[in-house]
Amino acid sequence: MNKKLQGLTAYLLLPLVFLILAYLLIYLLFSPIIDIGISVFNMATLSAEAGTNEIRDTFKGSSVFSGVVNAKDITFPKYSESFGRVEIETLGISLPLIFGDSNYQLSRGLCQYMGSSFPGTGSTVLIGGHNSSFLYNLKNIKVGDIVKITTNYGVFVYKVSGTAVKNNNDKTAYDLGEKRENLVLYTCYYGGGSLGVSAKRFFVYADFLSGPVVK
């Protein structure tokens, strides 16, 4: 390669390298603000989503507290169905549980992430809600508090074992493939920004105490 061509290549590449480095720096500095902006935009589109996410209430309750329940006998909820109730007596929380966690659904109650397990099936149950409304008091939860989830096929009780604050994209926050029954509640981290949105999440971890086993 002659010197003239080398000089031309350097002339073209250097601005590109500086542009990439500048972009990375801006992203690292402002990603929390960008995340909050996206969250605000999503909340502003709730009414537009409502037509495709109407909540269907299928919750009838249950008096099954133990034993084995055949999975074939259970009608598991479909997307956007309210199929249970979450209660934390120490915090005065008693809220509907919805399958799916779109912005519209989160405006109507607590929501189970569709990629997590149903109560009683022996793995991680992941449930979220807004800290500006339904889970405002979750910050006051203490180790040892009891969380009760009532579904149409059983009543499940969990005991809080700990809490943590982690980034919203932290993959160590929970394990959806865990081989034991456990509950993870989460909401935006308190004090993270206007309208309750934040780039961090407040997680509550609870161990299974009682309830029927689904097989």
Coordinates of C-alpha atoms in Angstrom, one line a residue:
M1 CA 0.0 0.0 0.0
N2 CA 1.5 3.4 -1.0
K3 CA 1.9 6.3 1.4
K4 CA -0.9 8.3 -0.2
L5 CA -3.4 5.4 0.2
Q6 CA -2.3 4.8 3.8
G7 CA -2.8 8.4 4.6
L8 CA -6.3 8.3 3.1
T9 CA -7.2 5.2 5.1
A10 CA -6.1 6.8 8.3
Y11 CA -8.0 9.9 7.5
L12 CA -11.2 8.0 7.1
L13 CA -10.7 5.6 10.0
L14 CA -9.8 8.0 12.7
P15 CA -13.1 9.9 12.7
L16 CA -15.0 6.6 12.7
V17 CA -13.0 5.4 15.8
F18 CA -13.6 8.6 17.7
L19 CA -17.3 8.5 16.8
I20 CA -17.6 5.0 18.2
L21 CA -15.7 5.9 21.4
A22 CA -17.9 9.0 21.8
Y23 CA -21.1 7.0 21.4
L24 CA -20.0 4.4 24.0
L25 CA -19.1 7.2 26.5
I26 CA -22.5 8.9 26.0
Y27 CA -24.3 5.6 26.4
L28 CA -22.5 4.7 29.7
L29 CA -23.1 8.2 31.1
F30 CA -26.7 8.6 30.1
S31 CA -28.2 5.0 29.9
P32 CA -30.1 5.4 33.2
I33 CA -31.7 8.6 31.9
I34 CA -32.5 6.9 28.6
D35 CA -34.1 4.0 30.5
I36 CA -36.2 6.4 32.6
G37 CA -37.3 8.2 29.4
I38 CA -38.4 5.0 27.8
S39 CA -40.3 4.0 30.9
V40 CA -42.2 7.3 30.9
F41 CA -43.0 6.9 27.3
N42 CA -44.3 3.4 27.9
M43 CA -46.5 4.6 30.8
A44 CA -47.9 7.3 28.5
T45 CA -49.1 4.7 26.0
L46 CA -51.3 2.7 28.4
S47 CA -54.6 3.9 27.0
A48 CA -53.4 2.8 23.5
E49 CA -52.6 -0.7 24.7
A50 CA -55.8 -1.2 26.6
G51 CA -57.8 -2.4 23.6
T52 CA -55.5 -5.5 23.2
N53 CA -54.9 -6.2 26.9
E54 CA -58.3 -6.2 28.5
I55 CA -58.1 -8.1 31.8
R56 CA -60.3 -11.1 32.1
D57 CA -61.1 -12.1 35.7
T58 CA -61.1 -15.9 36.1
F59 CA -60.3 -15.9 39.8
K60 CA -62.7 -17.9 42.0
G61 CA -60.4 -18.8 44.9
S62 CA -59.4 -22.1 46.5
S63 CA -59.5 -24.0 49.7
V64 CA -56.7 -26.4 48.8
F65 CA -53.7 -25.8 51.2
S66 CA -51.7 -29.0 50.8
G67 CA -51.4 -32.3 49.0
V68 CA -50.9 -33.0 45.3
V69 CA -52.8 -31.5 42.5
N70 CA -52.8 -33.1 39.0
A71 CA -51.6 -30.5 36.5
K72 CA -54.1 -32.1 34.0
D73 CA -56.9 -31.0 36.3
I74 CA -55.8 -27.3 36.3
T75 CA -56.9 -24.7 33.8
F76 CA -53.8 -22.5 33.8
P77 CA -54.4 -18.8 33.0
K78 CA -54.0 -17.4 29.5
Y79 CA -52.4 -14.1 28.7
S80 CA -54.1 -11.1 30.5
E81 CA -56.2 -13.2 32.8
S82 CA -56.5 -12.3 36.5
F83 CA -56.1 -15.8 38.1
G84 CA -55.1 -15.2 41.7
R85 CA -54.6 -12.8 44.6
V86 CA -51.4 -11.8 46.4
E87 CA -51.6 -10.8 50.1
I88 CA -49.0 -9.4 52.5
E89 CA -50.8 -8.8 55.7
T90 CA -48.0 -6.9 57.4
L91 CA -48.1 -4.3 54.6
G92 CA -51.8 -4.2 54.0
I93 CA -51.4 -5.6 50.5
S94 CA -54.2 -7.6 48.9
L95 CA -54.0 -7.4 45.1
P96 CA -55.2 -9.3 42.0
L97 CA -52.5 -11.4 40.2
I98 CA -52.5 -11.1 36.4
F99 CA -50.7 -13.4 33.9
G100 CA -48.6 -11.2 31.7
D101 CA -46.8 -7.9 32.5
S102 CA -47.5 -5.4 29.8
N103 CA -47.8 -1.7 30.8
Y104 CA -51.5 -1.9 30.7
Q105 CA -51.6 -5.0 32.9
L106 CA -49.2 -3.5 35.4
S107 CA -51.7 -0.6 35.7
R108 CA -54.3 -3.0 36.9
G109 CA -52.6 -5.1 39.6
L110 CA -49.6 -7.4 40.2
C111 CA -48.3 -9.3 37.2
Q112 CA -46.6 -12.6 36.8
Y113 CA -43.8 -12.7 34.2
M114 CA -44.9 -15.2 31.6
G115 CA -41.5 -16.9 31.5
S116 CA -41.6 -17.8 35.2
S117 CA -43.3 -20.8 36.8
F118 CA -46.8 -21.0 38.3
P119 CA -47.1 -21.4 42.1
G120 CA -46.8 -25.0 43.2
T121 CA -44.8 -26.2 40.1
G122 CA -41.5 -26.2 41.9
S123 CA -39.4 -23.3 40.5
T124 CA -39.3 -19.5 40.5
V125 CA -42.5 -17.5 40.6
L126 CA -41.6 -13.9 39.4
I127 CA -44.2 -11.2 40.1
G128 CA -43.8 -7.4 39.6
G129 CA -45.8 -4.2 40.2
H130 CA -45.5 -0.5 40.2
N131 CA -43.9 1.2 43.2
S132 CA -45.9 4.3 42.6
S133 CA -49.2 2.5 43.3
F134 CA -49.7 -1.1 44.2
L135 CA -46.2 -1.9 45.7
Y136 CA -45.5 1.5 47.3
N137 CA -45.3 -0.2 50.7
L138 CA -43.0 -3.1 49.5
K139 CA -40.0 -1.1 50.7
N140 CA -41.1 -1.7 54.3
I141 CA -41.1 -5.5 54.0
K142 CA -39.0 -7.4 56.5
V143 CA -37.3 -10.8 56.6
G144 CA -39.8 -13.2 58.1
D145 CA -42.9 -11.5 56.6
I146 CA -45.4 -13.9 55.0
V147 CA -46.6 -13.6 51.4
K148 CA -49.8 -15.6 50.5
I149 CA -50.8 -16.3 46.9
T150 CA -54.3 -17.8 46.3
T151 CA -55.0 -19.2 42.9
N152 CA -57.9 -21.3 41.6
Y153 CA -56.1 -24.5 42.3
G154 CA -54.4 -23.8 45.7
V155 CA -53.2 -21.5 48.4
F156 CA -49.4 -21.0 48.6
V157 CA -47.5 -19.4 51.4
Y158 CA -43.9 -18.0 51.2
K159 CA -41.6 -16.5 53.9
V160 CA -39.4 -13.5 53.0
S161 CA -35.7 -14.4 53.3
G162 CA -34.1 -11.2 52.0
T163 CA -34.1 -8.2 49.7
A164 CA -31.7 -6.6 47.2
V165 CA -31.4 -3.6 44.9
K166 CA -30.0 -4.5 41.4
N167 CA -29.9 -3.1 37.9
N168 CA -32.9 -3.9 35.8
N169 CA -30.8 -5.9 33.4
D170 CA -28.9 -7.8 36.1
K171 CA -29.2 -11.5 35.2
T172 CA -28.1 -12.6 38.7
A173 CA -31.2 -11.1 40.3
Y174 CA -33.1 -14.3 40.0
D175 CA -32.9 -17.8 38.4
L176 CA -36.0 -18.9 36.5
G177 CA -34.6 -22.4 36.2
E178 CA -34.1 -22.9 39.9
K179 CA -35.0 -26.4 41.0
R180 CA -36.9 -25.4 44.1
E181 CA -40.1 -23.5 44.8
N182 CA -39.4 -19.8 45.5
L183 CA -41.0 -16.4 45.0
V184 CA -39.4 -13.2 43.7
L185 CA -41.3 -9.9 44.0
Y186 CA -39.9 -6.8 42.3
T187 CA -40.7 -3.2 41.7
C188 CA -38.8 -0.1 40.5
Y189 CA -36.2 1.1 43.1
Y190 CA -37.6 3.7 45.4
G191 CA -36.4 7.3 44.8
G192 CA -35.1 6.4 41.3
G193 CA -36.9 9.2 39.5
S194 CA -40.2 10.9 38.6
L195 CA -43.4 8.8 38.2
G196 CA -41.7 6.0 40.1
V197 CA -39.6 4.8 37.2
S198 CA -35.9 3.8 37.8
A199 CA -33.1 1.9 36.1
K200 CA -32.8 -0.2 39.2
R201 CA -35.1 -2.8 40.8
F202 CA -36.0 -3.6 44.4
F203 CA -36.2 -7.4 44.7
V204 CA -37.9 -9.4 47.5
Y205 CA -36.9 -13.1 47.9
A206 CA -39.2 -15.6 49.7
D207 CA -39.0 -19.3 50.4
F208 CA -41.8 -21.7 50.0
L209 CA -43.5 -22.7 53.2
S210 CA -46.7 -24.5 52.3
G211 CA -49.2 -25.2 49.5
P212 CA -50.1 -28.1 47.2
V213 CA -47.6 -29.6 44.8
V214 CA -48.6 -29.5 41.2
K215 CA -47.5 -32.6 39.2

